[in-house]
Short mmCIF file of C-alpha atoms in Angstrom, two decimals:
data_model
loop_
_atom_site.label_atom_id
_atom_site.label_comp_id
_atom_site.label_asym_id
_atom_site.label_seq_id
_atom_site.Cartn_x
_atom_site.Cartn_y
_atom_site.Cartn_z
CA MET A 4 -179.91 28.87 130.82
CA VAL A 5 -181.09 32.33 129.67
CA ALA A 6 -177.53 33.37 128.80
CA ALA A 7 -176.90 30.29 126.60
CA MET A 8 -178.66 31.72 123.56
CA PRO A 9 -177.09 35.22 123.59
CA ALA A 10 -173.71 33.54 124.16
CA GLY A 11 -174.30 31.47 121.01
CA SER A 12 -175.43 34.63 119.23
CA LEU A 13 -172.10 36.25 120.07
CA ILE A 14 -170.30 33.35 118.35
CA GLY A 15 -172.62 33.50 115.35
CA ALA A 16 -172.13 37.24 114.92
CA LEU A 17 -168.34 36.81 114.81
CA LEU A 18 -168.69 34.01 112.24
CA ALA A 19 -170.97 36.13 110.06
CA THR A 20 -168.24 38.19 108.48
CA GLN A 21 -166.42 35.25 106.89
CA LEU A 22 -169.59 33.55 105.76
CA ALA A 23 -171.20 36.72 104.38
CA ASP A 24 -168.11 37.63 102.37
CA ARG A 25 -167.38 34.10 101.12
CA LEU A 26 -170.80 32.48 100.67
CA GLY A 27 -172.71 35.69 100.03
CA ARG A 28 -175.48 37.38 101.98
CA LYS A 29 -178.26 35.19 100.59
CA LYS A 30 -176.66 31.80 101.29
CA THR A 31 -175.64 32.87 104.79
CA VAL A 32 -179.24 33.70 105.70
CA ILE A 33 -180.36 30.32 104.33
CA LEU A 34 -177.66 28.61 106.38
CA ALA A 35 -178.74 30.47 109.51
CA GLY A 36 -182.28 29.13 109.09
CA MET A 37 -180.96 25.58 108.79
CA ILE A 38 -178.83 25.94 111.93
CA TRP A 39 -181.87 27.22 113.83
CA VAL A 40 -183.82 24.10 112.90
CA ILE A 41 -181.01 21.90 114.25
CA GLY A 42 -180.95 23.86 117.52
CA SER A 43 -184.75 23.64 117.83
CA ILE A 44 -184.69 19.88 117.33
CA LEU A 45 -182.11 19.47 120.10
CA GLN A 46 -184.18 21.64 122.45
CA CYS A 47 -187.38 19.84 121.63
CA ALA A 48 -185.79 16.43 122.16
CA SER A 49 -183.67 17.39 125.19
CA ILE A 50 -183.50 14.85 128.00
CA ASP A 51 -181.39 16.88 130.42
CA ARG A 52 -180.17 20.40 131.11
CA GLY A 53 -176.90 19.92 129.18
CA MET A 54 -178.67 18.94 125.95
CA LEU A 55 -181.04 21.88 126.31
CA VAL A 56 -178.17 24.34 126.80
CA ILE A 57 -176.35 22.96 123.74
CA GLY A 58 -179.53 23.32 121.68
CA ARG A 59 -179.92 26.92 122.82
CA ILE A 60 -176.28 27.72 122.00
CA ILE A 61 -176.70 26.29 118.47
CA SER A 62 -179.92 28.28 118.01
CA GLY A 63 -178.04 31.32 119.29
CA ILE A 64 -175.40 30.88 116.58
CA SER A 65 -178.21 31.09 114.05
CA VAL A 66 -179.54 34.26 115.67
CA GLY A 67 -176.06 35.81 115.61
CA LEU A 68 -175.58 34.99 111.93
CA SER A 69 -178.96 36.27 110.84
CA SER A 70 -178.93 39.39 113.03
CA ALA A 71 -175.60 40.39 111.50
CA VAL A 72 -176.26 39.48 107.86
CA VAL A 73 -179.93 40.37 107.39
CA PRO A 74 -179.46 44.14 108.01
CA ILE A 75 -176.50 44.11 105.59
CA TYR A 76 -178.59 42.35 102.95
CA GLN A 77 -181.54 44.69 103.46
CA SER A 78 -179.39 47.82 103.29
CA GLU A 79 -177.63 46.64 100.12
CA ILE A 80 -180.77 45.85 98.12
CA THR A 81 -182.91 48.87 98.99
CA PRO A 82 -182.83 52.44 97.59
CA PRO A 83 -181.80 55.14 100.10
CA SER A 84 -185.28 56.68 100.22
CA ILE A 85 -186.77 53.63 101.97
CA ARG A 86 -183.69 51.89 103.41
CA GLY A 87 -184.54 52.82 106.99
CA ARG A 88 -188.06 51.46 106.66
CA ILE A 89 -186.91 48.17 105.16
CA VAL A 90 -184.18 47.52 107.73
CA SER A 91 -186.62 48.52 110.50
CA LEU A 92 -188.81 45.62 109.41
CA GLN A 93 -186.24 43.36 111.07
CA GLN A 94 -187.02 44.90 114.45
CA TRP A 95 -190.76 44.65 113.75
CA SER A 96 -190.36 40.99 112.86
CA ILE A 97 -188.50 40.43 116.12
CA THR A 98 -191.35 42.03 118.08
CA TRP A 99 -193.88 39.84 116.30
CA GLY A 100 -191.79 36.76 117.09
CA ILE A 101 -191.64 37.70 120.77
CA LEU A 102 -195.41 38.31 120.88
CA ILE A 103 -196.42 35.12 119.06
CA GLN A 104 -194.04 32.93 121.06
CA TYR A 105 -195.30 34.49 124.30
CA PHE A 106 -198.91 33.57 123.56
CA ILE A 107 -197.89 30.09 122.43
CA GLN A 108 -196.09 29.59 125.73
CA PHE A 109 -199.00 31.12 127.62
CA GLY A 110 -201.42 28.66 125.99
CA CYS A 111 -199.14 25.67 126.43
CA SER A 112 -198.70 26.46 130.13
CA TYR A 113 -202.15 24.91 130.63
CA ILE A 114 -200.97 21.57 129.21
CA ASP A 115 -199.90 18.98 131.74
CA GLY A 116 -196.59 17.20 131.27
CA VAL A 117 -193.52 17.78 129.10
CA ALA A 118 -195.61 18.77 126.07
CA SER A 119 -196.11 22.17 127.70
CA PHE A 120 -192.53 23.13 126.84
CA ARG A 121 -191.68 20.75 123.98
CA ILE A 122 -194.46 22.10 121.75
CA PRO A 123 -193.17 25.73 121.81
CA TRP A 124 -189.62 24.53 121.17
CA GLY A 125 -190.83 22.46 118.23
CA LEU A 126 -193.03 25.18 116.71
CA GLN A 127 -190.13 27.64 116.56
CA MET A 128 -188.70 25.63 113.64
CA ILE A 129 -191.51 26.82 111.35
CA PRO A 130 -190.32 30.44 110.82
CA ALA A 131 -186.77 29.24 110.13
CA ILE A 132 -187.97 26.80 107.48
CA ILE A 133 -190.05 29.55 105.85
CA LEU A 134 -187.06 31.91 105.93
CA SER A 135 -184.64 29.46 104.33
CA LEU A 136 -187.08 28.40 101.62
CA GLY A 137 -188.21 31.96 100.97
CA MET A 138 -184.66 33.24 100.55
CA THR A 139 -184.12 30.86 97.63
CA MET A 140 -186.46 33.11 95.63
CA PHE A 141 -184.67 36.33 96.57
CA PRO A 142 -181.76 37.87 94.61
CA GLU A 143 -178.21 38.08 95.90
CA SER A 144 -176.97 41.48 97.02
CA PRO A 145 -175.89 43.49 93.94
CA ARG A 146 -172.96 44.93 95.87
CA TYR A 147 -171.72 41.46 96.76
CA LEU A 148 -172.12 40.34 93.13
CA PHE A 149 -170.12 43.31 91.90
CA ASP A 150 -167.37 42.61 94.42
CA GLN A 151 -167.18 39.04 93.07
CA GLY A 152 -166.68 40.28 89.50
CA ARG A 153 -170.26 39.52 88.40
CA GLU A 154 -171.01 43.05 87.17
CA ASN A 155 -173.73 42.12 84.65
CA GLU A 156 -175.68 40.17 87.27
CA ALA A 157 -175.30 43.07 89.71
CA LEU A 158 -176.62 45.55 87.14
CA GLN A 159 -179.61 43.36 86.37
CA VAL A 160 -180.45 42.91 90.06
CA LEU A 161 -180.26 46.70 90.55
CA ALA A 162 -182.53 47.17 87.54
CA ASP A 163 -185.05 44.61 88.82
CA LEU A 164 -185.08 46.10 92.30
CA HIS A 165 -184.99 49.83 91.58
CA GLY A 166 -185.82 50.37 87.93
CA GLY A 167 -188.58 47.97 87.01
CA GLY A 168 -186.08 45.91 84.99
CA ASP A 169 -184.76 48.94 83.08
CA ILE A 170 -180.95 48.97 83.22
CA ASN A 171 -180.97 52.56 81.91
CA ASN A 172 -183.06 53.89 84.78
CA GLU A 173 -181.34 56.95 86.33
CA LEU A 174 -181.29 55.58 89.89
CA VAL A 175 -180.00 52.22 88.63
CA VAL A 176 -177.17 53.84 86.66
CA LEU A 177 -176.36 56.17 89.56
CA GLU A 178 -176.03 53.30 92.04
CA TYR A 179 -174.13 51.14 89.54
CA GLU A 180 -171.57 53.88 88.90
CA GLU A 181 -171.18 54.62 92.61
CA ILE A 182 -170.72 50.94 93.45
CA LYS A 183 -168.20 50.51 90.64
CA HIS A 184 -166.20 53.54 91.76
CA GLN A 185 -166.28 52.49 95.40
CA ILE A 186 -165.24 48.89 94.75
CA CYS A 187 -162.36 49.92 92.51
CA PHE A 188 -161.05 52.04 95.37
CA GLU A 189 -161.68 49.43 98.07
CA ARG A 190 -159.93 46.61 96.20
CA THR A 191 -156.68 48.36 97.06
CA GLU A 192 -157.70 50.08 100.31
CA GLY A 193 -160.36 47.78 101.79
CA ALA A 194 -160.16 45.82 105.05
CA LYS A 195 -158.50 42.44 104.75
CA SER A 196 -158.54 41.64 108.48
CA TYR A 197 -160.18 42.89 111.65
CA LEU A 198 -157.05 44.95 112.39
CA ASP A 199 -157.77 46.97 109.24
CA LEU A 200 -160.95 48.21 110.91
CA LEU A 201 -158.72 50.26 113.21
CA LYS A 202 -157.15 52.16 110.33
CA PRO A 203 -157.89 55.90 109.94
CA GLY A 204 -161.30 56.38 108.35
CA ASN A 205 -162.61 53.04 109.62
CA SER A 206 -162.10 53.18 113.38
CA ARG A 207 -164.58 56.02 113.93
CA ARG A 208 -167.38 54.21 112.14
CA VAL A 209 -166.60 50.90 113.84
CA MET A 210 -166.81 52.66 117.20
CA LEU A 211 -170.16 54.24 116.31
CA GLY A 212 -171.67 50.92 115.21
CA CYS A 213 -170.40 48.97 118.23
CA THR A 214 -171.34 51.59 120.80
CA LEU A 215 -174.84 52.01 119.36
CA ARG A 216 -175.44 48.27 119.68
CA MET A 217 -173.99 48.48 123.20
CA TRP A 218 -176.32 51.34 124.13
CA SER A 219 -179.30 49.46 122.70
CA GLN A 220 -178.72 46.78 125.33
CA LEU A 221 -177.88 49.19 128.16
CA THR A 222 -181.15 51.10 127.71
CA GLY A 223 -182.73 48.59 130.08
CA VAL A 224 -184.96 46.98 127.50
CA ASN A 225 -183.86 43.54 128.69
CA VAL A 226 -185.13 44.33 132.17
CA MET A 227 -188.48 45.36 130.73
CA MET A 228 -188.77 42.40 128.35
CA TYR A 229 -186.88 39.36 129.71
CA TYR A 230 -187.71 40.05 133.36
CA ILE A 231 -190.96 41.98 133.12
CA ILE A 232 -192.76 39.38 135.24
CA TYR A 233 -190.38 40.22 138.12
CA VAL A 234 -190.82 43.97 137.54
CA PHE A 235 -194.58 43.70 137.78
CA ARG A 236 -194.40 41.33 140.73
CA GLY A 237 -192.23 43.86 142.53
CA ALA A 238 -194.73 46.57 141.61
CA GLY A 239 -197.36 44.70 143.59
CA LEU A 240 -199.18 42.93 140.75
CA THR A 241 -200.01 39.58 142.30
CA GLY A 242 -201.54 36.46 140.77
CA THR A 243 -199.95 34.53 137.94
CA ARG A 244 -202.78 35.07 135.48
CA GLY A 245 -203.02 38.81 136.11
CA ASN A 246 -199.26 39.19 135.76
CA LEU A 247 -199.19 37.23 132.49
CA ILE A 248 -201.98 39.35 131.02
CA ALA A 249 -200.15 42.54 131.99
CA ASP A 250 -196.99 41.13 130.38
CA SER A 251 -198.87 40.42 127.16
CA VAL A 252 -199.91 44.08 126.91
CA GLN A 253 -196.21 44.95 127.03
CA TYR A 254 -195.47 42.72 124.04
CA VAL A 255 -198.48 43.99 122.06
CA LEU A 256 -197.33 47.59 122.58
CA ASN A 257 -193.84 46.61 121.42
CA VAL A 258 -195.31 45.43 118.11
CA ALA A 259 -197.74 48.31 117.65
CA PHE A 260 -195.35 51.16 118.39
CA THR A 261 -192.65 49.87 116.05
CA VAL A 262 -194.98 50.70 113.15
CA PRO A 263 -194.63 54.53 113.40
CA ALA A 264 -190.85 54.09 113.32
CA ILE A 265 -191.08 51.99 110.15
CA LEU A 266 -193.28 54.61 108.48
CA TYR A 267 -191.30 57.70 109.46
CA ILE A 268 -187.68 56.67 110.09
CA ASP A 269 -186.67 57.98 106.64
CA LYS A 270 -188.43 61.29 107.34
CA TRP A 271 -187.53 61.89 110.97
CA GLY A 272 -183.90 60.83 110.54
CA ARG A 273 -181.72 58.62 112.74
CA ARG A 274 -180.27 61.26 115.11
CA PRO A 275 -183.55 62.80 116.35
CA MET A 276 -185.05 59.39 117.01
CA LEU A 277 -182.04 58.21 119.02
CA VAL A 278 -181.66 61.43 121.03
CA ILE A 279 -185.36 61.73 121.90
CA GLY A 280 -185.70 57.99 122.52
CA THR A 281 -182.86 57.76 125.03
CA LEU A 282 -184.15 60.83 126.89
CA LEU A 283 -187.63 59.37 127.15
CA MET A 284 -186.43 55.93 128.23
CA GLY A 285 -184.22 57.45 130.92
CA PHE A 286 -187.17 59.52 132.16
CA TRP A 287 -189.53 56.53 132.43
CA LEU A 288 -186.90 54.44 134.23
CA CYS A 289 -186.34 57.24 136.74
CA LEU A 290 -190.07 57.28 137.44
CA VAL A 291 -190.18 53.50 137.90
CA GLY A 292 -187.17 53.60 140.22
CA GLY A 293 -188.51 56.58 142.16
CA LEU A 294 -191.92 54.99 142.70
CA GLN A 295 -190.32 51.73 143.77
CA ALA A 296 -188.04 53.58 146.22
CA ARG A 297 -190.84 55.67 147.70
CA PHE A 298 -193.52 53.02 148.14
CA GLY A 299 -191.56 49.74 148.21
CA HIS A 300 -190.01 47.59 150.92
CA TRP A 301 -188.40 44.18 151.31
CA GLY A 302 -190.94 41.41 151.69
CA PRO A 303 -191.65 37.74 150.93
CA VAL A 304 -193.33 36.64 147.69
CA ASP A 305 -193.61 32.95 146.71
CA GLY A 306 -190.82 32.03 149.11
CA ASP A 307 -188.44 34.75 147.86
CA THR A 308 -187.54 38.01 149.58
CA ILE A 309 -187.87 40.82 147.04
CA TRP A 310 -188.38 44.57 146.93
CA LEU A 311 -192.11 45.08 146.38
CA VAL A 312 -194.88 47.63 146.58
CA THR A 313 -197.89 46.68 148.71
CA ASP A 314 -201.10 48.47 149.66
CA HIS A 315 -200.43 51.29 147.16
CA ASP A 316 -202.71 50.62 144.22
CA ALA A 317 -201.97 53.96 142.55
CA ALA A 318 -198.20 53.36 142.75
CA THR A 319 -198.60 49.87 141.31
CA LYS A 320 -200.60 51.18 138.36
CA ALA A 321 -198.14 54.06 137.80
CA ILE A 322 -195.17 51.66 137.67
CA ILE A 323 -196.96 49.44 135.16
CA VAL A 324 -197.92 52.43 132.99
CA CYS A 325 -194.37 53.83 133.07
CA SER A 326 -193.09 50.40 132.04
CA TYR A 327 -195.49 50.46 129.10
CA PHE A 328 -194.34 53.96 128.12
CA PHE A 329 -190.73 52.80 128.29
CA VAL A 330 -191.37 49.95 125.85
CA CYS A 331 -193.31 52.29 123.52
CA SER A 332 -190.39 54.73 123.55
CA TYR A 333 -187.90 51.97 122.74
CA ALA A 334 -190.09 50.51 119.99
CA MET A 335 -190.43 53.89 118.25
CA THR A 336 -186.77 54.90 118.46
CA MET A 337 -183.79 52.82 119.57
CA GLY A 338 -185.30 49.45 118.61
CA PRO A 339 -185.43 49.92 114.81
CA VAL A 340 -182.67 52.56 114.49
CA SER A 341 -180.10 50.43 116.31
CA TRP A 342 -180.38 47.88 113.46
CA THR A 343 -180.60 50.40 110.64
CA TYR A 344 -177.74 52.74 111.53
CA PRO A 345 -174.84 50.24 111.77
CA ALA A 346 -175.85 48.59 108.48
CA GLU A 347 -175.43 51.84 106.52
CA LEU A 348 -172.28 53.23 108.15
CA TYR A 349 -169.60 51.23 106.39
CA SER A 350 -167.96 50.81 103.01
CA LEU A 351 -168.51 47.53 101.17
CA ARG A 352 -165.08 46.12 102.02
CA THR A 353 -165.51 46.71 105.75
CA ARG A 354 -169.28 46.24 106.00
CA GLY A 355 -169.27 42.50 106.65
CA LYS A 356 -166.58 42.64 109.34
CA ALA A 357 -167.79 45.89 110.93
CA VAL A 358 -171.47 44.91 111.15
CA SER A 359 -170.38 41.52 112.49
CA LEU A 360 -168.37 43.26 115.19
CA ALA A 361 -171.25 45.61 116.05
CA THR A 362 -173.67 42.70 116.30
CA ALA A 363 -171.15 40.80 118.43
CA ALA A 364 -171.06 43.80 120.79
CA ASN A 365 -174.86 43.61 120.97
CA TRP A 366 -174.84 39.96 122.01
CA ALA A 367 -171.85 40.35 124.33
CA PHE A 368 -173.75 42.93 126.40
CA ASN A 369 -176.95 40.91 126.10
CA THR A 370 -175.15 37.91 127.59
CA ALA A 371 -173.59 40.01 130.37
CA LEU A 372 -176.97 41.50 131.30
CA ALA A 373 -178.58 38.05 131.38
CA TYR A 374 -176.17 37.30 134.22
CA ALA A 375 -176.23 40.74 135.88
CA VAL A 376 -179.89 41.79 135.94
CA PRO A 377 -181.42 39.03 138.16
CA PRO A 378 -178.89 39.50 141.01
CA GLY A 379 -179.18 43.27 140.53
CA LEU A 380 -182.94 43.21 141.06
CA ALA A 381 -182.48 40.83 144.00
CA SER A 382 -179.81 42.88 145.78
CA ILE A 383 -180.12 46.59 144.93
CA ALA A 384 -183.75 46.46 143.73
CA TRP A 385 -185.03 49.91 142.68
CA LYS A 386 -181.50 51.26 142.22
CA THR A 387 -181.19 48.99 139.17
CA TYR A 388 -183.61 51.24 137.29
CA PHE A 389 -181.54 54.35 138.02
CA ILE A 390 -178.40 52.61 136.72
CA PHE A 391 -180.10 51.96 133.38
CA ALA A 392 -181.57 55.46 133.36
CA THR A 393 -178.03 56.82 133.69
CA PHE A 394 -176.95 54.67 130.75
CA ASN A 395 -179.73 56.23 128.66
CA PHE A 396 -178.71 59.78 129.49
CA ALA A 397 -175.06 58.94 128.74
CA ALA A 398 -176.13 57.45 125.41
CA CYS A 399 -178.10 60.61 124.60
CA ILE A 400 -175.02 62.80 125.15
CA HIS A 401 -172.80 60.46 123.14
CA ILE A 402 -175.26 60.32 120.22
CA PHE A 403 -175.83 64.08 120.15
CA PHE A 404 -172.14 64.93 119.90
CA MET A 405 -170.73 62.07 117.81
CA PHE A 406 -173.39 60.41 115.61
CA PRO A 407 -173.86 62.06 112.18
CA GLU A 408 -177.13 61.80 110.26
CA THR A 409 -177.13 59.18 107.46
CA VAL A 410 -180.73 59.35 106.24
CA GLY A 411 -181.39 59.60 102.49
CA ARG A 412 -177.91 58.75 101.20
CA THR A 413 -176.84 55.75 99.17
CA LEU A 414 -174.35 53.50 100.95
CA GLU A 415 -171.61 54.96 98.79
CA GLU A 416 -172.61 58.58 99.57
CA VAL A 417 -172.23 57.88 103.29
CA GLU A 418 -168.47 57.91 102.65
CA GLU A 419 -168.51 61.69 102.22
CA ILE A 420 -170.26 62.22 105.54
CA PHE A 421 -167.21 60.99 107.40
CA GLN A 422 -164.84 62.97 105.21
CA GLN A 423 -166.36 66.11 106.73
CA GLY A 424 -164.69 65.49 110.09
CA HIS A 425 -166.78 66.92 112.96
CA ILE A 426 -165.96 63.96 115.20
CA PHE A 427 -167.38 65.71 118.28
CA THR A 428 -169.76 68.10 116.51
CA ALA A 429 -171.82 65.68 114.45
CA TRP A 430 -174.84 68.01 114.39
CA LYS A 431 -172.95 70.30 111.99
CA ILE A 432 -173.12 67.69 109.19
CA GLY A 433 -176.25 68.54 107.19
CA ARG A 434 -178.66 66.14 105.56
CA GLU A 435 -177.57 67.16 102.07
CA VAL A 436 -173.90 66.26 102.57
CA GLY A 437 -172.84 63.50 100.17
CA ARG A 438 -175.91 63.50 97.95
CA LYS A 439 -175.12 63.46 94.24
CA THR A 440 -176.83 63.46 90.87
CA LEU A 441 -176.01 60.97 88.12
CA LYS A 442 -174.18 63.71 86.19
CA GLU A 443 -171.94 64.48 89.18
CA VAL A 444 -171.02 60.82 89.66
CA ILE A 445 -170.17 60.25 85.99
CA THR A 446 -168.17 63.52 85.79
CA LYS A 447 -166.16 62.60 88.90
CA ASP A 448 -165.46 59.12 87.53
CA LYS A 449 -164.33 60.60 84.19
CA VAL A 450 -162.00 63.11 85.86
CA GLU A 451 -160.41 60.41 88.02
CA ARG A 452 -159.85 58.15 85.02
CA GLU A 453 -158.17 60.96 83.06
CA SER A 454 -155.92 61.82 85.98
#
């Protein structure tokens, strides 16, 4: 049941590339909202398990589409100076959705009868309707418009977004010239199929995007979010109401600590946030696992035999606090950056397919963990936390050696970052690599035309 939605999201993410490149970014987001409404209706009206699972799969397709296309759209309409902050808003919106839905479900749990679960399923249509209607008032991506031969529309959108309507604004002209130069090159060299993503120059970036989305799932955040009620129960927190209140603190912290990341992601940079975040998350998971191992034992709770901590109030509180610190660390680092970084890695021609593939990797591992975590907690108990801690430390090493910094560049300037090489020494690529002035862009374009 839990895995049905991420499985649908995997399908949606793979569909996103064709829809985003053919319909456009804007129309695909609108379509995703409509699909979500259909899935919500099926869930709300479900009369058996099969109908509910189908509704969740359809809703998952919507999630896959939107989670792949929205970061692309955000990255393509924002200037480089605030791109990280804007794309990070997606993660913040996700945390708000989790928090609001949790309290709705908490309140509805006091309702007798089927209304206790049909009301939350019905209410989840509201954000999708707002999204689809709201997107009708938003512009299409200027990069998509340019790729479709609608250069004048693209220029005007750039002017409206970045130059107060002035098509002669320096930033507007700079981006327009860079987009024009990049698209002219990509029309002959760009990816026409998924196999083209494996070509030299593309494969490295595809790997970075997919593995970052993989690491974002293997951090253990699903354990601390999906199954937090079992974590706290194992820590010795008894009583349904007390456990639910403790869970709610977790979700509130997730929302609150995403805000610093939104404010400072374009100052701190992507690499420092990912390296520090994975180290911290691994540390907190080691503490949780160590405390569980030292003070826990197998015992019965509500008819189930689980690994739990009893008669150690200090250990119980320490496990809960470490769980809170873990979520805070994720919210400030990996959470927002894992959406931002893949959306700015790729060229226009490969962006739709590559981000789709990265998002598919995200949902593939999400689905796998939905199956793996419950039996893991039931069979190897505290060792589960050390497994995810190891994943975090492995991610930290991988990121340090292979992930270059992308902060502050336009999407076209990112191209030069990967022309530097340094596949295993990414820290050697400075923050100024790739940045250009308008004069440099125009001069380069003029030289290439003459040659």
